[in-house]
Amino acid sequence: MKIFKSKILVLLLTMVLAITFVGCGKINTMSRIKKNNKVVMGTNAEFPPFEYRNDKGEVDGFDPAMAKEIAKELGVELVIEDMAFDSLLNALSSGKIDFVAAGMSVTPERLENCDFSESYYTASQMIIVRKDNTEIKGRDDLKGKKLGVQEGTTGDLEASEIENAEVNRFKKAIDAVLDLKNGKIDAVILDASPAKVFVEKNDDLMILDEELTNEEYAIAVRKGDKEFLEVINKVIRDLKASGKYDELVKQYIE
Ligand code: ARG
């Protein structure tokens, strides 16, 4: 009887411990932010004008500017982690970062792994080609061609759907642009704003008129992070209502 009792005790203890550990696995973002006095943004600073390194080597752009407003609203310091675009959502789930601000488009696949804020920008995928190219006038001409994209982006998804195309995936979109310049690939598929920035600096390149997609940029948080998401949505709404949003668009994008 005594042995039986102690077995039950051990069993109960194990259950309590198991529940405690499972509980710890869930990150309470708001209390962590308050406790550490900082909020951590994840981005990939290879995407001007939304994020890039400025002359001082700091991560700058529209997204960091918006993130500063989020930190201000929370009354804490903003820390920025710069990493590969395709590792951002893992870094978010594992708790390395608290949110993603990276010109990230809302997609059904991403919605399975994170929650998104309200949209803060409408974008589309565009085709960049060399000016001297005679064959590529639009999406239909990309069949069987060598395409360049940034790995894990919606441009990558789009390119992967083009019949018989050879998709070359780069960690940085600028490297795809460089390979286009030197003739290693035939076209690059990239979001409109960074495409404009890169093409303005390279007069041998041009952007075709056709818009391949219609996408919404939003900030990503961990699934179920409701309270934190509400703060972010409030900041986006306040920025729009106060006119500060338009100022940031003028300062960074237009
Ligand atoms: N909008 C595209 C996507 O969500 C590309 C974003 C790339 N962003 C970056 N910071 N490199 O897939």
GROMACS .gro file of C-alpha atoms and ligand atoms in nm:
model
  266
    1MET     CA    1   0.000   0.000   0.000
    2LYS     CA    2   0.282   0.239   0.090
    3ILE     CA    3   0.464   0.162  -0.236
    4PHE     CA    4   0.140   0.221  -0.425
    5LYS     CA    5   0.096   0.560  -0.261
    6SER     CA    6   0.449   0.674  -0.340
    7LYS     CA    7   0.403   0.564  -0.701
    8ILE     CA    8   0.098   0.785  -0.726
    9LEU     CA    9   0.297   1.068  -0.570
   10VAL     CA   10   0.576   1.030  -0.827
   11LEU     CA   11   0.319   1.023  -1.104
   12LEU     CA   12   0.152   1.339  -0.978
   13LEU     CA   13   0.485   1.515  -0.942
   14THR     CA   14   0.583   1.422  -1.297
   15MET     CA   15   0.254   1.559  -1.425
   16VAL     CA   16   0.301   1.889  -1.240
   17LEU     CA   17   0.655   1.921  -1.376
   18ALA     CA   18   0.540   1.840  -1.730
   19ILE     CA   19   0.267   2.104  -1.715
   20THR     CA   20   0.512   2.363  -1.580
   21PHE     CA   21   0.760   2.298  -1.861
   22VAL     CA   22   0.497   2.309  -2.133
   23GLY     CA   23   0.381   2.636  -1.978
   24CYS     CA   24   0.734   2.778  -2.001
   25GLY     CA   25   0.748   2.696  -2.371
   26LYS     CA   26   0.491   2.963  -2.439
   27ILE     CA   27   0.656   3.304  -2.444
   28ASN     CA   28   0.469   3.586  -2.278
   29THR     CA   29   0.589   3.862  -2.508
   30MET     CA   30   0.443   4.161  -2.325
   31SER     CA   31   0.587   4.072  -1.985
   32ARG     CA   32   0.921   3.981  -2.142
   33ILE     CA   33   0.939   4.318  -2.320
   34LYS     CA   34   0.861   4.501  -1.995
   35LYS     CA   35   1.104   4.290  -1.792
   36ASN     CA   36   1.395   4.331  -2.036
   37ASN     CA   37   1.307   4.691  -2.113
   38LYS     CA   38   1.355   4.620  -2.485
   39VAL     CA   39   1.167   4.490  -2.785
   40VAL     CA   40   1.351   4.293  -3.054
   41MET     CA   41   1.273   4.343  -3.421
   42GLY     CA   42   1.393   4.094  -3.679
   43THR     CA   43   1.466   4.205  -4.034
   44ASN     CA   44   1.684   4.146  -4.338
   45ALA     CA   45   1.851   4.476  -4.419
   46GLU     CA   46   1.890   4.401  -4.790
   47PHE     CA   47   1.568   4.558  -4.901
   48PRO     CA   48   1.588   4.933  -4.960
   49PRO     CA   49   1.397   5.156  -4.894
   50PHE     CA   50   1.225   4.939  -4.631
   51GLU     CA   51   1.551   4.829  -4.467
   52TYR     CA   52   1.915   4.878  -4.554
   53ARG     CA   53   2.243   4.981  -4.391
   54ASN     CA   54   2.299   5.358  -4.390
   55ASP     CA   55   2.636   5.537  -4.420
   56LYS     CA   56   2.699   5.479  -4.051
   57GLY     CA   57   2.637   5.108  -4.098
   58GLU     CA   58   2.314   5.116  -3.899
   59VAL     CA   59   1.995   4.943  -4.008
   60ASP     CA   60   1.773   5.220  -4.143
   61GLY     CA   61   1.460   5.254  -4.356
   62PHE     CA   62   1.083   5.269  -4.341
   63ASP     CA   63   1.042   4.955  -4.127
   64PRO     CA   64   1.295   5.055  -3.856
   65ALA     CA   65   1.131   5.400  -3.845
   66MET     CA   66   0.794   5.236  -3.785
   67ALA     CA   67   0.948   4.997  -3.531
   68LYS     CA   68   1.088   5.293  -3.336
   69GLU     CA   69   0.731   5.414  -3.294
   70ILE     CA   70   0.631   5.071  -3.161
   71ALA     CA   71   0.915   5.080  -2.907
   72LYS     CA   72   0.815   5.434  -2.810
   73GLU     CA   73   0.455   5.326  -2.751
   74LEU     CA   74   0.582   5.043  -2.529
   75GLY     CA   75   0.827   5.277  -2.353
   76VAL     CA   76   1.124   5.045  -2.416
   77GLU     CA   77   1.442   5.032  -2.624
   78LEU     CA   78   1.436   4.898  -2.983
   79VAL     CA   79   1.690   4.629  -3.069
   80ILE     CA   80   1.727   4.520  -3.433
   81GLU     CA   81   1.848   4.174  -3.538
   82ASP     CA   82   1.957   4.156  -3.902
   83MET     CA   83   1.943   3.805  -4.050
   84ALA     CA   84   1.864   3.603  -4.364
   85PHE     CA   85   1.509   3.669  -4.483
   86ASP     CA   86   1.418   3.301  -4.485
   87SER     CA   87   1.514   3.253  -4.120
   88LEU     CA   88   1.297   3.535  -3.981
   89LEU     CA   89   0.985   3.333  -3.905
   90ASN     CA   90   1.184   3.060  -3.726
   91ALA     CA   91   1.362   3.324  -3.519
   92LEU     CA   92   1.018   3.459  -3.431
   93SER     CA   93   0.869   3.124  -3.320
   94SER     CA   94   1.179   3.034  -3.121
   95GLY     CA   95   1.172   3.366  -2.935
   96LYS     CA   96   1.499   3.508  -3.070
   97ILE     CA   97   1.302   3.813  -3.189
   98ASP     CA   98   0.963   3.959  -3.087
   99PHE     CA   99   0.836   4.073  -3.427
  100VAL     CA  100   0.929   4.082  -3.793
  101ALA     CA  101   0.932   4.408  -3.987
  102ALA     CA  102   1.088   4.323  -4.321
  103GLY     CA  103   0.857   4.429  -4.602
  104MET     CA  104   0.706   4.088  -4.538
  105SER     CA  105   0.397   4.012  -4.742
  106VAL     CA  106   0.098   3.836  -4.591
  107THR     CA  107   0.061   3.488  -4.746
  108PRO     CA  108  -0.160   3.191  -4.651
  109GLU     CA  109   0.149   2.975  -4.578
  110ARG     CA  110   0.298   3.235  -4.343
  111LEU     CA  111  -0.035   3.277  -4.166
  112GLU     CA  112  -0.002   2.916  -4.052
  113ASN     CA  113   0.310   3.007  -3.852
  114CYS     CA  114   0.253   3.362  -3.733
  115ASP     CA  115  -0.007   3.637  -3.697
  116PHE     CA  116   0.007   3.958  -3.899
  117SER     CA  117  -0.076   4.318  -3.813
  118GLU     CA  118  -0.295   4.535  -4.031
  119SER     CA  119  -0.137   4.601  -4.367
  120TYR     CA  120   0.096   4.904  -4.382
  121TYR     CA  121   0.189   4.900  -4.750
  122THR     CA  122   0.060   4.758  -5.079
  123ALA     CA  123   0.321   4.612  -5.309
  124SER     CA  124   0.368   4.393  -5.616
  125GLN     CA  125   0.630   4.170  -5.773
  126MET     CA  126   0.798   4.321  -6.079
  127ILE     CA  127   1.029   4.192  -6.351
  128ILE     CA  128   1.373   4.350  -6.394
  129VAL     CA  129   1.555   4.292  -6.724
  130ARG     CA  130   1.854   4.432  -6.911
  131LYS     CA  131   1.759   4.723  -7.136
  132ASP     CA  132   1.927   4.559  -7.434
  133ASN     CA  133   1.713   4.245  -7.400
  134THR     CA  134   1.470   4.195  -7.687
  135GLU     CA  135   1.282   3.883  -7.577
  136ILE     CA  136   1.127   3.955  -7.238
  137LYS     CA  137   0.828   4.190  -7.247
  138GLY     CA  138   0.617   4.033  -6.971
  139ARG     CA  139   0.545   3.727  -6.758
  140ASP     CA  140   0.468   3.500  -7.056
  141ASP     CA  141   0.819   3.549  -7.191
  142LEU     CA  142   0.978   3.417  -6.870
  143LYS     CA  143   0.902   3.052  -6.955
  144GLY     CA  144   1.221   2.849  -6.974
  145LYS     CA  145   1.434   3.146  -6.871
  146LYS     CA  146   1.695   3.184  -6.597
  147LEU     CA  147   1.541   3.387  -6.317
  148GLY     CA  148   1.692   3.541  -6.005
  149VAL     CA  149   1.509   3.591  -5.674
  150GLN     CA  150   1.577   3.642  -5.304
  151GLU     CA  151   1.540   3.306  -5.134
  152GLY     CA  152   1.214   3.243  -4.949
  153THR     CA  153   1.037   3.556  -5.074
  154THR     CA  154   0.709   3.590  -5.259
  155GLY     CA  155   0.923   3.665  -5.566
  156ASP     CA  156   1.070   3.316  -5.519
  157LEU     CA  157   0.717   3.168  -5.500
  158GLU     CA  158   0.615   3.355  -5.814
  159ALA     CA  159   0.924   3.251  -6.011
  160SER     CA  160   0.883   2.890  -5.900
  161GLU     CA  161   0.546   2.879  -6.076
  162ILE     CA  162   0.681   2.979  -6.414
  163GLU     CA  163   0.697   2.687  -6.654
  164ASN     CA  164   1.043   2.542  -6.714
  165ALA     CA  165   1.213   2.843  -6.562
  166GLU     CA  166   1.546   2.791  -6.385
  167VAL     CA  167   1.513   2.969  -6.051
  168ASN     CA  168   1.839   3.099  -5.902
  169ARG     CA  169   1.795   3.178  -5.533
  170PHE     CA  170   2.014   3.441  -5.368
  171LYS     CA  171   2.050   3.545  -5.003
  172LYS     CA  172   2.046   3.909  -5.116
  173ALA     CA  173   1.835   4.052  -5.400
  174ILE     CA  174   2.126   4.278  -5.502
  175ASP     CA  175   2.331   3.968  -5.591
  176ALA     CA  176   2.055   3.859  -5.830
  177VAL     CA  177   2.065   4.208  -5.983
  178LEU     CA  178   2.444   4.181  -6.029
  179ASP     CA  179   2.409   3.844  -6.203
  180LEU     CA  180   2.146   3.997  -6.432
  181LYS     CA  181   2.388   4.277  -6.523
  182ASN     CA  182   2.666   4.037  -6.611
  183GLY     CA  183   2.438   3.813  -6.816
  184LYS     CA  184   2.432   3.506  -6.592
  185ILE     CA  185   2.053   3.525  -6.563
  186ASP     CA  186   1.776   3.669  -6.785
  187ALA     CA  187   1.547   3.844  -6.535
  188VAL     CA  188   1.498   3.919  -6.165
  189ILE     CA  189   1.161   3.905  -5.988
  190LEU     CA  190   1.151   4.150  -5.700
  191ASP     CA  191   0.918   4.380  -5.504
  192ALA     CA  192   0.852   4.713  -5.680
  193SER     CA  193   1.020   4.952  -5.431
  194PRO     CA  194   1.360   4.779  -5.398
  195ALA     CA  195   1.349   4.708  -5.774
  196LYS     CA  196   1.316   5.083  -5.830
  197VAL     CA  197   1.607   5.160  -5.596
  198PHE     CA  198   1.838   4.907  -5.765
  199VAL     CA  199   1.740   5.003  -6.121
  200GLU     CA  200   1.790   5.375  -6.053
  201LYS     CA  201   2.153   5.295  -5.974
  202ASN     CA  202   2.203   5.080  -6.287
  203ASP     CA  203   2.113   5.246  -6.613
  204ASP     CA  204   2.161   4.925  -6.811
  205LEU     CA  205   1.854   4.778  -6.637
  206MET     CA  206   1.480   4.846  -6.651
  207ILE     CA  207   1.157   4.737  -6.483
  208LEU     CA  208   0.872   4.605  -6.700
  209ASP     CA  209   0.525   4.759  -6.654
  210GLU     CA  210   0.340   4.437  -6.572
  211GLU     CA  211   0.259   4.381  -6.204
  212LEU     CA  212   0.283   4.010  -6.128
  213THR     CA  213   0.108   4.015  -5.789
  214ASN     CA  214  -0.078   4.227  -5.542
  215GLU     CA  215   0.062   4.197  -5.189
  216GLU     CA  216   0.022   4.358  -4.849
  217TYR     CA  217   0.317   4.422  -4.618
  218ALA     CA  218   0.245   4.365  -4.250
  219ILE     CA  219   0.430   4.308  -3.924
  220ALA     CA  220   0.450   3.949  -3.804
  221VAL     CA  221   0.419   3.841  -3.440
  222ARG     CA  222   0.407   3.498  -3.274
  223LYS     CA  223   0.080   3.315  -3.319
  224GLY     CA  224  -0.170   3.419  -3.053
  225ASP     CA  225   0.031   3.724  -2.938
  226LYS     CA  226  -0.290   3.927  -2.915
  227GLU     CA  227  -0.200   4.197  -2.667
  228PHE     CA  228   0.126   4.280  -2.844
  229LEU     CA  229  -0.046   4.278  -3.184
  230GLU     CA  230  -0.300   4.529  -3.055
  231VAL     CA  231  -0.018   4.768  -2.958
  232ILE     CA  232   0.132   4.734  -3.308
  233ASN     CA  233  -0.202   4.790  -3.479
  234LYS     CA  234  -0.261   5.096  -3.262
  235VAL     CA  235   0.075   5.240  -3.368
  236ILE     CA  236   0.000   5.178  -3.738
  237ARG     CA  237  -0.343   5.343  -3.704
  238ASP     CA  238  -0.205   5.639  -3.506
  239LEU     CA  239   0.072   5.691  -3.763
  240LYS     CA  240  -0.183   5.700  -4.042
  241ALA     CA  241  -0.422   5.928  -3.853
  242SER     CA  242  -0.155   6.179  -3.748
  243GLY     CA  243  -0.004   6.219  -4.095
  244LYS     CA  244   0.328   6.079  -3.971
  245TYR     CA  245   0.279   5.775  -4.196
  246ASP     CA  246   0.269   5.997  -4.506
  247GLU     CA  247   0.579   6.179  -4.383
  248LEU     CA  248   0.765   5.849  -4.351
  249VAL     CA  249   0.651   5.743  -4.700
  250LYS     CA  250   0.784   6.074  -4.839
  251GLN     CA  251   1.107   6.047  -4.643
  252TYR     CA  252   1.189   5.688  -4.736
  253ILE     CA  253   0.987   5.564  -5.031
  254GLU     CA  254   0.892   5.843  -5.268
  255ARG     N1  255   0.769   4.107  -4.986
  255ARG     C1  256   0.849   3.993  -5.011
  255ARG     C2  257   0.810   3.878  -4.922
  255ARG     O1  258   0.741   3.897  -4.827
  255ARG     C3  259   0.997   4.021  -4.998
  255ARG     C4  260   1.040   4.076  -4.867
  255ARG     C5  261   1.191   4.079  -4.853
  255ARG     N2  262   1.229   4.156  -4.739
  255ARG     C6  263   1.354   4.176  -4.697
  255ARG     N3  264   1.373   4.252  -4.593
  255ARG     N4  265   1.453   4.120  -4.758
  255ARG     O2  266   0.847   3.767  -4.941
   0.00000   0.00000   0.00000
